[in-house]
N, C-alpha and C. Protein backbone atom coordinates (compact mmCIF):
# COMPACT_ATOMS: atom_id res chain seq x y z
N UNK A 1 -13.98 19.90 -27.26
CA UNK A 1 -12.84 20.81 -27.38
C UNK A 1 -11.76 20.40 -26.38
N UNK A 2 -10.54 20.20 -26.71
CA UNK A 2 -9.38 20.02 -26.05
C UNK A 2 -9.32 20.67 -24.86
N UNK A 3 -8.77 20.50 -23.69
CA UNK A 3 -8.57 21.39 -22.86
C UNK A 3 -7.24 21.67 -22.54
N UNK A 4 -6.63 23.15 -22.96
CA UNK A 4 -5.67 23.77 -22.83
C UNK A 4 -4.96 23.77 -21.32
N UNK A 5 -3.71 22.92 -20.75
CA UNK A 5 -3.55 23.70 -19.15
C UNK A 5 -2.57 24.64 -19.61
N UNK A 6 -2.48 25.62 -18.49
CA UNK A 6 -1.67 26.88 -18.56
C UNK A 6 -1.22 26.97 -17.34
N UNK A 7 0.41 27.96 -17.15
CA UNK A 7 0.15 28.14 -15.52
C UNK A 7 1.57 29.29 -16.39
N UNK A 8 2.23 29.51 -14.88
CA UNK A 8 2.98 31.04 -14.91
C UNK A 8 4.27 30.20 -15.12
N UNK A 9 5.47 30.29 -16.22
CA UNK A 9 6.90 29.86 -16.13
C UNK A 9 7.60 31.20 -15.03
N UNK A 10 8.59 30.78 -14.24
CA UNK A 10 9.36 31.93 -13.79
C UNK A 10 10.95 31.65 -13.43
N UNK A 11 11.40 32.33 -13.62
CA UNK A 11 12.78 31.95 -13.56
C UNK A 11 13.86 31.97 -12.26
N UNK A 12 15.15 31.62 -12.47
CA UNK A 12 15.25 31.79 -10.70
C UNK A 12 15.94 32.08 -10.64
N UNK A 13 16.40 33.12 -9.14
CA UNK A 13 16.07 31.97 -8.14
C UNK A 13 14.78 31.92 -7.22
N UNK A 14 14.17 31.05 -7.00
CA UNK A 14 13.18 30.80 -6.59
C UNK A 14 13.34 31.32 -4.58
N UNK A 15 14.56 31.71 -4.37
CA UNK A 15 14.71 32.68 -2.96
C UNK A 15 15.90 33.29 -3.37
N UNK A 16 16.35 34.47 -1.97
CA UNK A 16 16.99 35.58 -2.14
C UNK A 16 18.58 34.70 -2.36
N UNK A 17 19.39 35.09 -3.26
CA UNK A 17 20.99 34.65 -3.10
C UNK A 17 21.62 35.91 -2.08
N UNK A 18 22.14 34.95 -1.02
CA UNK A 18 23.15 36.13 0.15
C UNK A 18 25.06 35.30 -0.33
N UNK A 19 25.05 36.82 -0.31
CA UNK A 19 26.40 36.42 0.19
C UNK A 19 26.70 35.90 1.21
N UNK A 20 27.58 34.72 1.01
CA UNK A 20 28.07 34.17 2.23
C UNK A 20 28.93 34.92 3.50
N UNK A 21 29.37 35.67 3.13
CA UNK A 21 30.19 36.53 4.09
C UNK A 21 29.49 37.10 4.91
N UNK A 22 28.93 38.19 4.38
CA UNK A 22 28.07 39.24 4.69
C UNK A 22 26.80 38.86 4.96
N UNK A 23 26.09 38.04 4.20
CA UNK A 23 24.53 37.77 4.78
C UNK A 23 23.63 38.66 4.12
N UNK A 24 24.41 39.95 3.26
CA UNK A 24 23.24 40.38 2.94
C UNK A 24 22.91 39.71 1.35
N UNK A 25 21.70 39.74 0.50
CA UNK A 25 21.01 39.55 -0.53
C UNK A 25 21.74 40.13 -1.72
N UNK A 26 22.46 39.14 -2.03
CA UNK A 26 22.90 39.35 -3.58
C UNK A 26 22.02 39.88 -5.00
N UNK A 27 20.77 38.65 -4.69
CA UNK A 27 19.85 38.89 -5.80
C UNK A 27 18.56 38.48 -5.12
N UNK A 28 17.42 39.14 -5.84
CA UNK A 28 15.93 38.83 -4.82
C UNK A 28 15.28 37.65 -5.03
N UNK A 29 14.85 36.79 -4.70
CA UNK A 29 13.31 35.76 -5.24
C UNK A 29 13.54 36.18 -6.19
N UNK A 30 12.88 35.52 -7.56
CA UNK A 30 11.88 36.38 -8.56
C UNK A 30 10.48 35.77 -7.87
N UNK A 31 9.67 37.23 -8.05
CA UNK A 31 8.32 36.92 -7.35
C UNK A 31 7.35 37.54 -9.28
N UNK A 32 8.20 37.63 -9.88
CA UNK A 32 7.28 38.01 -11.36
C UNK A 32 7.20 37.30 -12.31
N UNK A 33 6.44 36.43 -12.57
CA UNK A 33 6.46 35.34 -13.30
C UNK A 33 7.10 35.80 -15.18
N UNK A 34 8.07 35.12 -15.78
CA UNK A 34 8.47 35.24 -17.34
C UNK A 34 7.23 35.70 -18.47
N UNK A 35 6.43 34.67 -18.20
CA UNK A 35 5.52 34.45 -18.85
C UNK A 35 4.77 33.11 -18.79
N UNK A 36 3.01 33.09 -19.73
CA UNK A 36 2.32 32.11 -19.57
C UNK A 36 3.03 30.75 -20.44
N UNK A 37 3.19 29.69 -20.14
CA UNK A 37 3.44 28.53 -20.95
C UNK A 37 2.32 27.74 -20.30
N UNK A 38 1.96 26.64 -21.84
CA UNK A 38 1.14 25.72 -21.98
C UNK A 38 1.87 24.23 -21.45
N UNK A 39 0.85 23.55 -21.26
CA UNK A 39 1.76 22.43 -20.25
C UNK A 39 2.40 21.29 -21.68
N UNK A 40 2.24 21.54 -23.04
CA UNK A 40 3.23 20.96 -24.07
C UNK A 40 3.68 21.70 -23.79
N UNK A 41 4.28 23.07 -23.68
CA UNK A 41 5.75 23.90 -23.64
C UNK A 41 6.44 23.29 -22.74
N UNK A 42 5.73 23.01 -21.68
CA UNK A 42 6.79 22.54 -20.24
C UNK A 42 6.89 20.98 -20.30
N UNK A 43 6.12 20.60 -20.75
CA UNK A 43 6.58 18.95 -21.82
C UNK A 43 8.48 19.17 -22.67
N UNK A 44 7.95 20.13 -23.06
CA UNK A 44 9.10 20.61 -24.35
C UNK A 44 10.37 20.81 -23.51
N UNK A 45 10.60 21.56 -22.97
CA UNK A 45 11.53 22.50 -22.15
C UNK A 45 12.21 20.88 -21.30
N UNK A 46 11.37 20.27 -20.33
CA UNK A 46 11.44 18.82 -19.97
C UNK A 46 12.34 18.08 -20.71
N UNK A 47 11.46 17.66 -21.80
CA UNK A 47 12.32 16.98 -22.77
C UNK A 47 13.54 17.36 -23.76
N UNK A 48 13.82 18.64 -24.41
CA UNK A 48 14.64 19.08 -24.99
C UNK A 48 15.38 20.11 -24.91
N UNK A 49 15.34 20.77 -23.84
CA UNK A 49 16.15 21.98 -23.44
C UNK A 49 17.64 21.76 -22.88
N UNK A 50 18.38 21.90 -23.60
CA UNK A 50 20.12 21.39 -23.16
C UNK A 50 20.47 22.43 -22.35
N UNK A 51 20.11 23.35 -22.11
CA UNK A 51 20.50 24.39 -21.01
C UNK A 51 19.70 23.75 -19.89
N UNK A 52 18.79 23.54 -19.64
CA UNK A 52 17.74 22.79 -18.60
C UNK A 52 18.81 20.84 -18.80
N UNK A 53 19.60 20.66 -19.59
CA UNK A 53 19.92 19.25 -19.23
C UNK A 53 20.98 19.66 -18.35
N UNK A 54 22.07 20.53 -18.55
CA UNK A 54 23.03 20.71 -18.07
C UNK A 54 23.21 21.18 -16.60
N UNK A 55 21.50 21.64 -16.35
CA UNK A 55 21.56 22.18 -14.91
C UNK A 55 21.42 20.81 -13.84
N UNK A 56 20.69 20.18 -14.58
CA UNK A 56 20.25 18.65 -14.06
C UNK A 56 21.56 18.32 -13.79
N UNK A 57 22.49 18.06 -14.69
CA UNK A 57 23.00 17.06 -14.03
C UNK A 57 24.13 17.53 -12.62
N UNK A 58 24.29 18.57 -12.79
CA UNK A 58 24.98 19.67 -11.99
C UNK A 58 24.18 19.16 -10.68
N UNK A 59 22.83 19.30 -10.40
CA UNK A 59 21.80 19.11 -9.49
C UNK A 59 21.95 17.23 -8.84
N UNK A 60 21.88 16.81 -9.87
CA UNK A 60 22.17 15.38 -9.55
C UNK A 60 23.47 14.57 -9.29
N UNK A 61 24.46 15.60 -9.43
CA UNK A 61 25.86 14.96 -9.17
C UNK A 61 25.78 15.25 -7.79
N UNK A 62 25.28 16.72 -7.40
CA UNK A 62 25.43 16.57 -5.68
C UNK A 62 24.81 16.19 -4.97
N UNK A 63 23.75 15.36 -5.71
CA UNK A 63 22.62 14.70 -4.72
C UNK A 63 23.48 13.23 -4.95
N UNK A 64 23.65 12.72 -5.89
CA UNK A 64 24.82 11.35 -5.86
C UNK A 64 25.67 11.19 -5.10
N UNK A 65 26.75 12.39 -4.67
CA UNK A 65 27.65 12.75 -3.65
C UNK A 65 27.16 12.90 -2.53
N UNK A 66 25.99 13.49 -1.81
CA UNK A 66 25.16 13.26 -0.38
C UNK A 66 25.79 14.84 -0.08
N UNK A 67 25.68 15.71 -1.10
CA UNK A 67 25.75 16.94 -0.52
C UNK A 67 24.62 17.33 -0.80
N UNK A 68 23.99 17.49 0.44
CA UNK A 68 22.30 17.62 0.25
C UNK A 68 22.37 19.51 -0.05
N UNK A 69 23.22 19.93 0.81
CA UNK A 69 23.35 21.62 1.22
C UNK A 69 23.52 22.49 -0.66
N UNK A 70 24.50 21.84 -1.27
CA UNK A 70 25.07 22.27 -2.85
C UNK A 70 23.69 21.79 -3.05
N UNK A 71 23.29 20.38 -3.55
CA UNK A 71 21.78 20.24 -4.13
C UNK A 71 20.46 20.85 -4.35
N UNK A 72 20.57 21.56 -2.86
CA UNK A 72 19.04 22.26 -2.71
C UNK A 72 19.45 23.74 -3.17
N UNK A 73 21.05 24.57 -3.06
CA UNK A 73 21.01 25.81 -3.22
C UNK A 73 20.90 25.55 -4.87
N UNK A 74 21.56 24.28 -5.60
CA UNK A 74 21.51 24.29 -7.05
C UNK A 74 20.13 24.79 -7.73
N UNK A 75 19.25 23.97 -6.71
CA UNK A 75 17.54 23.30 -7.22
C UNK A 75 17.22 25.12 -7.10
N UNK A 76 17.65 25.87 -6.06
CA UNK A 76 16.91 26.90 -5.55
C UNK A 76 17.39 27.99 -6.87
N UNK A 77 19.07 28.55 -6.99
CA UNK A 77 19.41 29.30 -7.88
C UNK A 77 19.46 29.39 -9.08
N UNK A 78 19.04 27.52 -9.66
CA UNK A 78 19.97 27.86 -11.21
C UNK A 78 18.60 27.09 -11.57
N UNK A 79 17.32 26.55 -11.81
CA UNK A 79 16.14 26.08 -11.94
C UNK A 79 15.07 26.97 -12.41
N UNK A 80 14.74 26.76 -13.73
CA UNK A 80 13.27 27.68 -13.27
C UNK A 80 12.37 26.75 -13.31
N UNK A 81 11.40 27.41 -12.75
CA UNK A 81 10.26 26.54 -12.28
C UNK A 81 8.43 27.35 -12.44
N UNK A 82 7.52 26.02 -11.99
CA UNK A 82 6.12 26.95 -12.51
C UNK A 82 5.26 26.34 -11.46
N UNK A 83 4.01 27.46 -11.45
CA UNK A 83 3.35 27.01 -10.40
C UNK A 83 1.97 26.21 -10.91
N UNK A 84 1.92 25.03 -11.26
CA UNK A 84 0.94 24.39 -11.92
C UNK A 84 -0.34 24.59 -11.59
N UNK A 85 -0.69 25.41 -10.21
CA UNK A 85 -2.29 25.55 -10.22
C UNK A 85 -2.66 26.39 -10.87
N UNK A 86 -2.01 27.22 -11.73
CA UNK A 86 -2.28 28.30 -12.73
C UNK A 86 -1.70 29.52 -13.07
N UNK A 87 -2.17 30.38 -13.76
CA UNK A 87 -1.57 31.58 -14.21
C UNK A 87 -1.65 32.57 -12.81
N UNK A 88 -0.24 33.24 -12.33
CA UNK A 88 -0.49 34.31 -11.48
C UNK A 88 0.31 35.65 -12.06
N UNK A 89 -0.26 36.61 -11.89
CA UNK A 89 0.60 38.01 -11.79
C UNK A 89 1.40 37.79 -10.87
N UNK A 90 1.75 37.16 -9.72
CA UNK A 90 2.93 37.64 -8.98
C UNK A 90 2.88 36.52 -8.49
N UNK A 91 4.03 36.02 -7.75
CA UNK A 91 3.99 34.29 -7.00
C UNK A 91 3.57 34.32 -5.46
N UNK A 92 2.38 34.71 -5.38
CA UNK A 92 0.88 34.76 -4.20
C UNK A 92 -0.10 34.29 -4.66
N UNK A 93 -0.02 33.78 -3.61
CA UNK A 93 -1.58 32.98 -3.74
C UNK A 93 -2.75 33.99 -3.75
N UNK A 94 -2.86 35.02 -3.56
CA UNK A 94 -3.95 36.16 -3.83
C UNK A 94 -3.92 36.50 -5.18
N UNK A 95 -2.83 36.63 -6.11
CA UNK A 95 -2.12 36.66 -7.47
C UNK A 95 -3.11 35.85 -8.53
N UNK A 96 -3.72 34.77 -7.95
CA UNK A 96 -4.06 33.72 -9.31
C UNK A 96 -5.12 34.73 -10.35
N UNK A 97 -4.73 34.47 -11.36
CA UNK A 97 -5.28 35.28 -12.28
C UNK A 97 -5.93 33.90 -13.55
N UNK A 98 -5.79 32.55 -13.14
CA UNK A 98 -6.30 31.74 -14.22
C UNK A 98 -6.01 30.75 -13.63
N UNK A 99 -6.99 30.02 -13.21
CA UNK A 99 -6.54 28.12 -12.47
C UNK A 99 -6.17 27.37 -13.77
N UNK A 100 -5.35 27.01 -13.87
CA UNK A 100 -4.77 25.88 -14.50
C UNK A 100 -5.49 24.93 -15.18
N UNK A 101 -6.54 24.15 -13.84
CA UNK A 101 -7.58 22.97 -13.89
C UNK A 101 -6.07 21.83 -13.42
N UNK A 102 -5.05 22.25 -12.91
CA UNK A 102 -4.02 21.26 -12.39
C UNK A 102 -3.93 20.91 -10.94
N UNK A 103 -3.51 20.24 -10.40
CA UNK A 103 -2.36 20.01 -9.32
C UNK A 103 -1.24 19.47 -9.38
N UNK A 104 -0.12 19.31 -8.58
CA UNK A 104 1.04 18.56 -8.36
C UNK A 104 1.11 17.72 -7.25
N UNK A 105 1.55 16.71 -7.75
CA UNK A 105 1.55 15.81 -6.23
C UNK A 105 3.54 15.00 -6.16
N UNK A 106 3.58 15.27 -5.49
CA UNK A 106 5.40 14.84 -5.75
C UNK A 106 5.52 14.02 -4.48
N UNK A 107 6.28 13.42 -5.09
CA UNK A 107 7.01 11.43 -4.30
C UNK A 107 8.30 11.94 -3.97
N UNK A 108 9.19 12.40 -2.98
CA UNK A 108 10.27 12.35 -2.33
C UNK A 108 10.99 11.40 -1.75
N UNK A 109 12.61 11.95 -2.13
CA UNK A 109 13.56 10.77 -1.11
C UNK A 109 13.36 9.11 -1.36
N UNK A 110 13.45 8.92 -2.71
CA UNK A 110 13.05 7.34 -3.23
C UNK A 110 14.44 6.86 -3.35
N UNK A 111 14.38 5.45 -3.20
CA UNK A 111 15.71 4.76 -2.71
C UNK A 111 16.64 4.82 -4.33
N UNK A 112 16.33 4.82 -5.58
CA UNK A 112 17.12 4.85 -6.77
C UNK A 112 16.45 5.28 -7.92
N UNK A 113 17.05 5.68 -8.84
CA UNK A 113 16.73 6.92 -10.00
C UNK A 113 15.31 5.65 -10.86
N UNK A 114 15.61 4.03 -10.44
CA UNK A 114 15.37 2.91 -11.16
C UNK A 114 13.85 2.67 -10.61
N UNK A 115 13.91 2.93 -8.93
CA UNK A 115 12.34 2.81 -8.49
C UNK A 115 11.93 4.24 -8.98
N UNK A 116 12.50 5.52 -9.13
CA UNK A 116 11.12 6.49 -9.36
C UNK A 116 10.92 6.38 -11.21
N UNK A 117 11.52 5.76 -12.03
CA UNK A 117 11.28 5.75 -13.16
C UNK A 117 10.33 4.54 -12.95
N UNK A 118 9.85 3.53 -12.39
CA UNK A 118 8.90 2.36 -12.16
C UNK A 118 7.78 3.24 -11.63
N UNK A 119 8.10 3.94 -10.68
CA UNK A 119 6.95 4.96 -9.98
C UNK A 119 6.23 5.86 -11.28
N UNK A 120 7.18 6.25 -11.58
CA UNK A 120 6.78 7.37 -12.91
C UNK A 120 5.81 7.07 -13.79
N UNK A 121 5.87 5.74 -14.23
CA UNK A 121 5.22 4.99 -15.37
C UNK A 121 3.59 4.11 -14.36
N UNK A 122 3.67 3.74 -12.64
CA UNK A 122 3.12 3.37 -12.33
C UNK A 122 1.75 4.82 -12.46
N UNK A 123 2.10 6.17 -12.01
CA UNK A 123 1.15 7.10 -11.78
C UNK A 123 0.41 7.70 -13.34
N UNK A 124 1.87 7.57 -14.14
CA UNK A 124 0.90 7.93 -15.32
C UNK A 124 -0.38 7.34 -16.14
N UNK A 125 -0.09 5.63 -15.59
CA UNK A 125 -0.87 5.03 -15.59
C UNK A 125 -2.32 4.32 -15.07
N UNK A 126 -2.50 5.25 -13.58
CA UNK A 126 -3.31 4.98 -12.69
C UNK A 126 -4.54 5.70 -13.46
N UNK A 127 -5.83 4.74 -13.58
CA UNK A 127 -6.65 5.52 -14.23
C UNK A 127 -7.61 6.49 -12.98
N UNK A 128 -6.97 6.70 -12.08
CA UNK A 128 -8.21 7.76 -11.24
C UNK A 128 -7.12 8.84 -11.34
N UNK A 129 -6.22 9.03 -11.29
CA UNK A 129 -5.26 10.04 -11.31
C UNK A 129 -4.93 10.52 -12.71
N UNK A 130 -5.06 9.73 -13.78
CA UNK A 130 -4.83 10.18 -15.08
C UNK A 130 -4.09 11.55 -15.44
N UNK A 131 -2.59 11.11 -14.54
CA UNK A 131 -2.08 12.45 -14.86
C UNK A 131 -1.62 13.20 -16.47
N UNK A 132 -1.93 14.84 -16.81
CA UNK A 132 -1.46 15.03 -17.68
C UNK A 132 -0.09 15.24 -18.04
N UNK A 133 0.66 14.94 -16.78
CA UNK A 133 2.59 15.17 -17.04
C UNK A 133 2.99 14.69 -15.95
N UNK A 134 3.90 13.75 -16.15
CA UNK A 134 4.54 12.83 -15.14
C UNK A 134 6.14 12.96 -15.43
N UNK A 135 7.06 13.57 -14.49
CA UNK A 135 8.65 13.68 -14.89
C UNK A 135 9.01 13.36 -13.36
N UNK A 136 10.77 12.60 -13.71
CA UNK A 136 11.30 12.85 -12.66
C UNK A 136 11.90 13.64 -11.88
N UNK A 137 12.34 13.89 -10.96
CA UNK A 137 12.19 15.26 -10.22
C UNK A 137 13.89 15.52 -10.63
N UNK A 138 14.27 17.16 -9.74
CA UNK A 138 15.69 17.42 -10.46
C UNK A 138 16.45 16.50 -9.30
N UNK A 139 16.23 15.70 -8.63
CA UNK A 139 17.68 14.39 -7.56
C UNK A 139 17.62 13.66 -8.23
N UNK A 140 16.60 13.41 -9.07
CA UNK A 140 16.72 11.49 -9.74
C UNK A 140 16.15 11.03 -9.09
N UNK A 141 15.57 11.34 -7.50
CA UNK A 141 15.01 9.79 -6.55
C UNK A 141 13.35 10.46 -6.36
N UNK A 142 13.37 10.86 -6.86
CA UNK A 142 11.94 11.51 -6.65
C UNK A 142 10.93 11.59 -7.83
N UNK A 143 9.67 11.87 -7.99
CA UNK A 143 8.61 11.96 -9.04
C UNK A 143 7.50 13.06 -8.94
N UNK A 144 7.36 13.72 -10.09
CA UNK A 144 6.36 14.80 -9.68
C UNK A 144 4.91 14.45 -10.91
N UNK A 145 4.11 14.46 -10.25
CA UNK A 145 2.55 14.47 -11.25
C UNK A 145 1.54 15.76 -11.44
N UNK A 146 1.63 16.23 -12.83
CA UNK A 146 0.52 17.27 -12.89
C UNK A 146 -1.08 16.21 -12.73
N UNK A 147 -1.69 16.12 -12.01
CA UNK A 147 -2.72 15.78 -12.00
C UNK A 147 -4.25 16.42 -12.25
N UNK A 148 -4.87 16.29 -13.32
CA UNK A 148 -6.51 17.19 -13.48
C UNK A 148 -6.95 17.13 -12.24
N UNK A 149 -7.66 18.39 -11.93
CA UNK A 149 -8.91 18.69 -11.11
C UNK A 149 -10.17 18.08 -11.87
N UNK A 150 -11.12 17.36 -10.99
CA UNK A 150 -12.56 17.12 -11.12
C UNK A 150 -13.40 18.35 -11.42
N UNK A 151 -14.26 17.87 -12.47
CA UNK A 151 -15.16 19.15 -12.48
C UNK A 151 -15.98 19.44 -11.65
N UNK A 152 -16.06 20.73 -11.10
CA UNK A 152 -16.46 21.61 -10.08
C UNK A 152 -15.55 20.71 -8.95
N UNK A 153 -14.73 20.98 -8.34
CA UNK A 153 -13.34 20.69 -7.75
C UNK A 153 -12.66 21.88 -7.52
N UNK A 154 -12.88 22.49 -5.98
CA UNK A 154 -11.88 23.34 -5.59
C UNK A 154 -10.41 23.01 -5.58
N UNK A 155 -9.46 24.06 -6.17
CA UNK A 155 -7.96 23.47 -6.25
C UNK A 155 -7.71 22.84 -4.74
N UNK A 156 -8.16 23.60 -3.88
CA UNK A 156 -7.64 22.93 -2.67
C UNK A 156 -8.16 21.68 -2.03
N UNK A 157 -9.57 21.32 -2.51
CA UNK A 157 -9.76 20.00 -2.57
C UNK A 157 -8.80 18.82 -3.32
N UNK A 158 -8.75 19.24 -4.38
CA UNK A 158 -7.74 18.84 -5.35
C UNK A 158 -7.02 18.43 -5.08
N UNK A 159 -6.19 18.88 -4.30
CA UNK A 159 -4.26 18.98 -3.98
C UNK A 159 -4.76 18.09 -2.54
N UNK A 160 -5.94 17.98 -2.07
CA UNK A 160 -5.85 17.37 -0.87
C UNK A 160 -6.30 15.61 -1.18
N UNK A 161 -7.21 16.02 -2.17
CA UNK A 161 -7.64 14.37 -2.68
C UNK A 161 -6.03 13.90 -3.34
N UNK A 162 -5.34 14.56 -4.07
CA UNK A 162 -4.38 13.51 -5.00
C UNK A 162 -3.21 13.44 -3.83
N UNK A 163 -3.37 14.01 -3.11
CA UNK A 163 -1.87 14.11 -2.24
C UNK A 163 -2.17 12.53 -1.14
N UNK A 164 -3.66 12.80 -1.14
CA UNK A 164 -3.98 11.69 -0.10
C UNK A 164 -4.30 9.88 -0.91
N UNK A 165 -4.56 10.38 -2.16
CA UNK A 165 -5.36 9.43 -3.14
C UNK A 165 -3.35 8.61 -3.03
N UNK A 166 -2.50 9.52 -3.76
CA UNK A 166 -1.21 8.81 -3.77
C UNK A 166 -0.43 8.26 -2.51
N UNK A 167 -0.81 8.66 -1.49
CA UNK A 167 0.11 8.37 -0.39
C UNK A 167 -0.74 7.12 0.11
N UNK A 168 -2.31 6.83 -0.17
CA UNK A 168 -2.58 5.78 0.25
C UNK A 168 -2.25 4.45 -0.86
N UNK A 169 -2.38 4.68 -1.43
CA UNK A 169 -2.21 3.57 -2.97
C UNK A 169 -0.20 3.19 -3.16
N UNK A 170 0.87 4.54 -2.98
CA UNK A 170 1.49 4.63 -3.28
C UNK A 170 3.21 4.76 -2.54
N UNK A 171 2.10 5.14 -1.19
CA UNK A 171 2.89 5.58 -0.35
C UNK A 171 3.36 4.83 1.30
N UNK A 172 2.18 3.67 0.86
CA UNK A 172 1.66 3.36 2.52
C UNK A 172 3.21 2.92 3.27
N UNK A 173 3.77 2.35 2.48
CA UNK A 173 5.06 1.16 3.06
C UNK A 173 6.03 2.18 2.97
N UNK A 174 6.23 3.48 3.17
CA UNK A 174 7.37 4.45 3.21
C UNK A 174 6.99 4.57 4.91
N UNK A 175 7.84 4.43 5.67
CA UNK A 175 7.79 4.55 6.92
C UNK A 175 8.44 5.61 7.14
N UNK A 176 9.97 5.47 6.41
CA UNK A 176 10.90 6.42 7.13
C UNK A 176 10.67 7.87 7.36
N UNK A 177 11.03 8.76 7.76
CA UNK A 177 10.96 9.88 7.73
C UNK A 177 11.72 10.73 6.71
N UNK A 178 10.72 11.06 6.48
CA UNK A 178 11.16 12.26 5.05
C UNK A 178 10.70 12.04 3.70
N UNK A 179 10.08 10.31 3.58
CA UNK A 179 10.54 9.96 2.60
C UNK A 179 8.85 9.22 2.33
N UNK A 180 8.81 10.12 1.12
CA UNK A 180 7.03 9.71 0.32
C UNK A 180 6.30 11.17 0.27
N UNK A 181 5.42 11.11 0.06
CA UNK A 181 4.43 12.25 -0.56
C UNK A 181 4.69 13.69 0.12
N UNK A 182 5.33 14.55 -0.32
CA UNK A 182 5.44 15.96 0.36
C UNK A 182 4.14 16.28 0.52
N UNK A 183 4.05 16.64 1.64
CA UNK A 183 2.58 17.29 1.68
C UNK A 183 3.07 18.91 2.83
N UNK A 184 4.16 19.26 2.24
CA UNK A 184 4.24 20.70 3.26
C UNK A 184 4.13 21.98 2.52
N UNK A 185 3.74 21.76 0.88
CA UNK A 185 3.13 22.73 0.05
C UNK A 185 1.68 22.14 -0.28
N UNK A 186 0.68 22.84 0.52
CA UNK A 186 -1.09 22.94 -0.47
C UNK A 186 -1.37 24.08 -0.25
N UNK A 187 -0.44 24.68 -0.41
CA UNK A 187 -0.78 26.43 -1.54
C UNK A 187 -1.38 26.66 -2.83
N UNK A 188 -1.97 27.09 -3.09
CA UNK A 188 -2.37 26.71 -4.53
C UNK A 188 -1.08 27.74 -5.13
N UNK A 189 -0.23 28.35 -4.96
CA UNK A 189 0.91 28.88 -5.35
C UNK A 189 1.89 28.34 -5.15
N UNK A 190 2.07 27.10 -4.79
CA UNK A 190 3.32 25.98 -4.62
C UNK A 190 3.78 25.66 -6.01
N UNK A 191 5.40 25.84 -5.81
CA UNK A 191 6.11 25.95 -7.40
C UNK A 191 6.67 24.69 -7.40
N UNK A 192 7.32 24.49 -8.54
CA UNK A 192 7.41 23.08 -8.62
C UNK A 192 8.57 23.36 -9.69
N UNK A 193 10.00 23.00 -9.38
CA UNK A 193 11.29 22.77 -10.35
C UNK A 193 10.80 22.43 -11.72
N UNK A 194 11.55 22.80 -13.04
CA UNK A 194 11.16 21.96 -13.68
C UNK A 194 13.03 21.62 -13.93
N UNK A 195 13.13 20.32 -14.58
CA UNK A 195 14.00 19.69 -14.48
C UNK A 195 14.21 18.58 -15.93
N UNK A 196 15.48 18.48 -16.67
CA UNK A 196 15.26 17.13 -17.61
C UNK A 196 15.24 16.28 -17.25
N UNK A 197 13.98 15.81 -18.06
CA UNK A 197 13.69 14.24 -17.63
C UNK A 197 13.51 13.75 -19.70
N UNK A 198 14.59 12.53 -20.18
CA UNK A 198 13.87 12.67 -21.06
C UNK A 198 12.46 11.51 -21.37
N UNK A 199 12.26 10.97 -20.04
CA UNK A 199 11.40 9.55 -20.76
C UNK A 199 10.26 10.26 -19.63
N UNK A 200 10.05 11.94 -19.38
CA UNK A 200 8.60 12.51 -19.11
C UNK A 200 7.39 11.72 -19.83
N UNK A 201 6.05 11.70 -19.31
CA UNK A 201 4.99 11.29 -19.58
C UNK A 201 4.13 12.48 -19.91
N UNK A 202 3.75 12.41 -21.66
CA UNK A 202 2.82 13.43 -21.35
C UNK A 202 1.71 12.63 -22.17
N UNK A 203 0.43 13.30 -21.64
CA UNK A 203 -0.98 12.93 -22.37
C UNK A 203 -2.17 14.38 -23.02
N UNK A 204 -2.53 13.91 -23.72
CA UNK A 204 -3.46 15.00 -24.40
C UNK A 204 -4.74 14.13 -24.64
N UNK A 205 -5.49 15.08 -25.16
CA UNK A 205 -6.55 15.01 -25.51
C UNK A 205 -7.86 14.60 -24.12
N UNK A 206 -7.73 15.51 -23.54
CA UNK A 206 -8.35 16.06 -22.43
C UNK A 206 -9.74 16.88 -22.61
């Protein structure tokens, strides 16, 4: 039997919008997830959603320009995004109401849109990682991997083997600072942009 992944879609902004003036909170987090989508929906949405293309490129013009500050409030307000370790009632990690059987492992701060599309195609292809969805991230210089959990595999083992499995295989020759395997989300409630990508990697029959 196939194995279905699932996790929570939610919409954003993924933190509070303040007015600039004032400081106080325009609009809250959303901390309540939309609803459940299957990881072909978020394949789908990836690949063909023109409201999701148009935010991209909005996102990627100010990361082209080196306005890092516009980039990240873009990624934060106008993005929705999901938390691939699974289904939650609320975006807490006490919340999980259905593991996924996923993780995410994401490649940051890559020198051109040309190495993380080489990266992209290198991870989907790694047969110990056999990820089920491989896209590029919303800057262009970056890569994100849904990667399976092992059976009987705590998520947090999980997220600690692929985070470490990629940064040694993938990551070693990134010296600089900032730049290679985020490892400052292993929450199992760590959200993850979703963003158009249209040459995403997806695989089935799991």
């Amino acid at each position: 039997m196939e194995i279905i992944f699932k996790m929570s879609l939610f919409m954003p902004p993924i933190s509070p919008i303040k007015d600039q003036a004032t400081g106080k909170n325009m609009k809250n987090a959303t901390l309540a997830p939309l609803q459940t989508v299957e990881l072909s929906e978020v394949y789908r949405l990836i690949t063909a959603n023109k409201r999701l293309a148009a935010l991209t490129r909005e996102v990627r013009q100010a990361a082209l320009e080196g306005d890092d500050a516009t980039c990240r409030l873009l990624k934060q307000q106008t993005l929705p995004y999901v938390t691939p370790c699974g289904v939650f009632t609320r975006r807490r990690s006490d919340c999980l109401k259905e593991p996924s059987g996923l993780v995410v492992v994401d490649i940051d701060h890559l020198e051109s849109t040309e190495e993380a599309e080489k990266l992209r195609q290198q991870l989907f292809d790694d047969p110990y990682l056999h990820p089920a969805l491989v896209f590029i991230s919303p800057t262009g210089r970056g890569v994100k991997a849904f990667v399976p959990c092992a059976p009987q595999q705590s998520i947090t083992d999980a997220i600690h083997w692929a985070m470490s499995y990629v940064h040694c295989i993938y990551d070693a020759d990134h010296q600089q600072s900032g730049k290679g395997v985020d490892t400052s989300g292993k929450d199992i409630v760590r959200s993850c942009f979703l963003c158009h990508d249209l040459g995403a990697l997806f695989r089935t029959g799991y």
